[in-house]
XYZ file of N, CA and C in Angstrom:
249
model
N -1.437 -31.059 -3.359
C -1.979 -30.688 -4.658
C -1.411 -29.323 -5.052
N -0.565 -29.517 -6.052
C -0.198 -28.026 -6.785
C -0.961 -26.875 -6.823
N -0.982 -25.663 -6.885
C -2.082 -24.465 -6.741
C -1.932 -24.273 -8.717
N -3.011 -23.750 -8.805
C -3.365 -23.714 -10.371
C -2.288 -22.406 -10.579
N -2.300 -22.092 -11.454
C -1.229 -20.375 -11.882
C -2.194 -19.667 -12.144
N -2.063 -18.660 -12.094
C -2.784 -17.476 -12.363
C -3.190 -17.275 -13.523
N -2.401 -17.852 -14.394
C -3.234 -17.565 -15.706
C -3.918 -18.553 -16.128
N -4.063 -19.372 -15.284
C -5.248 -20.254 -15.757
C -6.614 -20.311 -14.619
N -7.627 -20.281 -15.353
C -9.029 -20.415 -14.439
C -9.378 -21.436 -13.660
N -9.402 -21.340 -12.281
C -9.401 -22.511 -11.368
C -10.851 -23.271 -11.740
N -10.932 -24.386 -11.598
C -12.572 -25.425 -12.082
C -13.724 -24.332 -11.536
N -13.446 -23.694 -9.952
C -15.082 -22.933 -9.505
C -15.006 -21.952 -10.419
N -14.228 -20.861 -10.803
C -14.152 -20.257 -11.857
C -14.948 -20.329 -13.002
N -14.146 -21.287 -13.747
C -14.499 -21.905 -14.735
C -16.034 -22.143 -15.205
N -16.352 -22.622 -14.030
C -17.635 -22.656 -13.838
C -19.193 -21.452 -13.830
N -18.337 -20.418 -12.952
C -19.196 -19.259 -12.852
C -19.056 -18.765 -15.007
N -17.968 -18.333 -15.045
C -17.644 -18.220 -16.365
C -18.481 -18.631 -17.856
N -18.768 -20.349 -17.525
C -19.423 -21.466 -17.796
C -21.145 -20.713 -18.429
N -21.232 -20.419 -16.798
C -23.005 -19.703 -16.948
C -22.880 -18.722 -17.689
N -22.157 -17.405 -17.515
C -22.276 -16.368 -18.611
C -22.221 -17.140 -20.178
N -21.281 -17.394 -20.377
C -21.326 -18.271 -21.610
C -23.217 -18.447 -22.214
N -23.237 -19.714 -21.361
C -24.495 -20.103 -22.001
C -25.479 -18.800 -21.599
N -25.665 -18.229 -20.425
C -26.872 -17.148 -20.654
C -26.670 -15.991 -22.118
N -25.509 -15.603 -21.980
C -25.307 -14.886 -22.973
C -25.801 -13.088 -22.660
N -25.376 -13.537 -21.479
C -26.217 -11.671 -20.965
C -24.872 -10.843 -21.069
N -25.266 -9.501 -20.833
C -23.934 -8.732 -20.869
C -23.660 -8.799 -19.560
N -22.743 -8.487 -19.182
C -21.717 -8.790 -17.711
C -20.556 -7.580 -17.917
N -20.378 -6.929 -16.590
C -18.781 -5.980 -16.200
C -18.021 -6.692 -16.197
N -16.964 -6.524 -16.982
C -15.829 -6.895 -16.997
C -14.724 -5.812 -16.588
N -13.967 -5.833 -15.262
C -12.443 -5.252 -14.664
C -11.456 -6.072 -15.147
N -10.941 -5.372 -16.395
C -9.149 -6.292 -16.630
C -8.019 -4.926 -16.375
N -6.867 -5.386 -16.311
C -5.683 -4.706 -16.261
C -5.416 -4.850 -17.914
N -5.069 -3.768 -18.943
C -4.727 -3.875 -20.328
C -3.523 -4.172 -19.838
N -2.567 -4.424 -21.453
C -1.191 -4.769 -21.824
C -0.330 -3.376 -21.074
N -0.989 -2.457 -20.959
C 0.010 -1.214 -20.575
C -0.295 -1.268 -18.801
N -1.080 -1.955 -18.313
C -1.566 -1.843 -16.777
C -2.318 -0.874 -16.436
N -3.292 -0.165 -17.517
C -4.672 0.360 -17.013
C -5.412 -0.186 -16.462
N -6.377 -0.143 -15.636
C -7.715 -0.903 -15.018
C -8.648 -0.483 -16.184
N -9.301 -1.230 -16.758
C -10.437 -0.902 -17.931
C -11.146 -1.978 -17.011
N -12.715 -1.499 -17.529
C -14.371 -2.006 -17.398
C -14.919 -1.724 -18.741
N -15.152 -3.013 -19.402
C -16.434 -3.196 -20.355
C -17.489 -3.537 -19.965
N -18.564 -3.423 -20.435
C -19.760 -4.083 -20.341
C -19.548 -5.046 -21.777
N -19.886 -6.444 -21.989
C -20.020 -7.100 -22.871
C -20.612 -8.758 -22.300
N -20.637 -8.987 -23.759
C -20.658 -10.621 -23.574
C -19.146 -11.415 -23.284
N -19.553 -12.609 -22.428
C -18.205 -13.530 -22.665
C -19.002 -14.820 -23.503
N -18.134 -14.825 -25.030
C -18.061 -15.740 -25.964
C -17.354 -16.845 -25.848
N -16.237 -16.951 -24.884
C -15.577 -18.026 -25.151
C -14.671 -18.195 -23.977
N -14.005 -19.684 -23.338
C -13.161 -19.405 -22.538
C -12.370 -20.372 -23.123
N -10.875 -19.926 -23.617
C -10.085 -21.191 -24.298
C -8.652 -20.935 -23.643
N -7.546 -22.060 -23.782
C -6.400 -21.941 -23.610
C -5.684 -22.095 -24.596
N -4.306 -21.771 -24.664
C -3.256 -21.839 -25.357
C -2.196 -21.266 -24.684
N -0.711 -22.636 -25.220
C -0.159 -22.378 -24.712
C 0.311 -22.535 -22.737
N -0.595 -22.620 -22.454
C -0.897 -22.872 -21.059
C -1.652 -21.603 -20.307
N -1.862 -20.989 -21.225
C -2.685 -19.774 -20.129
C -4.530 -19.603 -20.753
N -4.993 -19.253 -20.143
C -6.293 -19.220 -20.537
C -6.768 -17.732 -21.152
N -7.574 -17.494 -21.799
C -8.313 -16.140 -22.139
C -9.785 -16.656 -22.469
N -9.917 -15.046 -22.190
C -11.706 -14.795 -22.340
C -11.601 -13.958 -23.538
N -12.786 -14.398 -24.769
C -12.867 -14.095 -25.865
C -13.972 -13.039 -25.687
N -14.386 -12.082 -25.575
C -15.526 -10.896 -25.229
C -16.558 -11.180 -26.770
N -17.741 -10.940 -26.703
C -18.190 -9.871 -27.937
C -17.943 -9.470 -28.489
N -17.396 -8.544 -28.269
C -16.660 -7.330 -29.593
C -15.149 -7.888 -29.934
N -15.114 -8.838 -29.476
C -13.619 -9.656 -30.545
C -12.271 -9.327 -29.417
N -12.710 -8.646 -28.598
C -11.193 -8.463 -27.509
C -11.003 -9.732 -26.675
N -9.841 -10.092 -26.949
C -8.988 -11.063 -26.113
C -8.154 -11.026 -24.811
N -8.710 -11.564 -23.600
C -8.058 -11.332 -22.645
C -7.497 -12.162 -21.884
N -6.301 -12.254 -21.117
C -5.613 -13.197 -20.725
C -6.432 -13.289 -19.526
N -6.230 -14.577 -19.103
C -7.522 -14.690 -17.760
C -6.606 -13.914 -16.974
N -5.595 -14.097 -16.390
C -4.841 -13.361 -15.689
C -4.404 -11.933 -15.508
N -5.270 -11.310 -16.630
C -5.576 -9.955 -16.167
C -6.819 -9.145 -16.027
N -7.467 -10.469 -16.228
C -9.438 -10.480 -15.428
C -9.293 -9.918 -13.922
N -9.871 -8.939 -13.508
C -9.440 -8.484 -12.424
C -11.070 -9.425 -11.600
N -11.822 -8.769 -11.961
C -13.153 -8.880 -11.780
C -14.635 -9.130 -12.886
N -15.668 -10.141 -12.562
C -16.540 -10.383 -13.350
C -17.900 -10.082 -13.011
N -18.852 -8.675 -12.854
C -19.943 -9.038 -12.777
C -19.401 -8.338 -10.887
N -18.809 -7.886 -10.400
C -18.212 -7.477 -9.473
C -17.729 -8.895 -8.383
N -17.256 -9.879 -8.813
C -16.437 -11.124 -8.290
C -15.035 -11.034 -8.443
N -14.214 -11.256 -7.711
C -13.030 -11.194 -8.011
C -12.696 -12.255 -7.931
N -11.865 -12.434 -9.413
C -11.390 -13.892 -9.753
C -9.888 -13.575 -10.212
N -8.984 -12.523 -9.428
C -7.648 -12.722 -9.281
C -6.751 -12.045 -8.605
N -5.318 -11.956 -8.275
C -5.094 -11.261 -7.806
C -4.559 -10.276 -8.394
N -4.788 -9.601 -9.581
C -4.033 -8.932 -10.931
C -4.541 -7.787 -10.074
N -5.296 -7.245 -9.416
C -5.493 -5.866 -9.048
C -4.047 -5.091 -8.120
N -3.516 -6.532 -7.161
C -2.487 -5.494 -6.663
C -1.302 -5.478 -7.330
């Protein structure tokens, strides 16, 4: 069985992801930005969609993030974008 890519959210993922969604609570979010800062929001996750073949998380406040530079959710690590 092929390994999923990194920029897409593996099904257990998906899943944890899934629950924020419907609870709708705020949650830490660790991403790497476009320049390779480590940033932490606190927000909602609104949405988890693909395009293209890679996935992103749609936040609250309208920021778009490639799953693949989701470092961490809620302090889970769901990649390997940190090293």
């Amino acid at each position: 069985m092929p390994n999923p890519s990194s920029a897409t959210a593996s099904y257990s993922v998906q899943g944890i992801i899934r629950e924020y969604l419907s609870s709708g609570r705020l949650t830490e979010v660790v991403y790497r930005d476009s320049a390779g800062q480590i940033c932490l929001v606190h927000d909602v996750i609104r949405d988890l969609f693909s395009r293209a073949g890679q996935d992103f998380l749609l936040l609250g406040r309208g920021t778009m993030l490639p799953f693949d530079h989701v470092i961490t959710i809620d302090g889970q690590l769901l990649s390997d974008s940190a090293g």
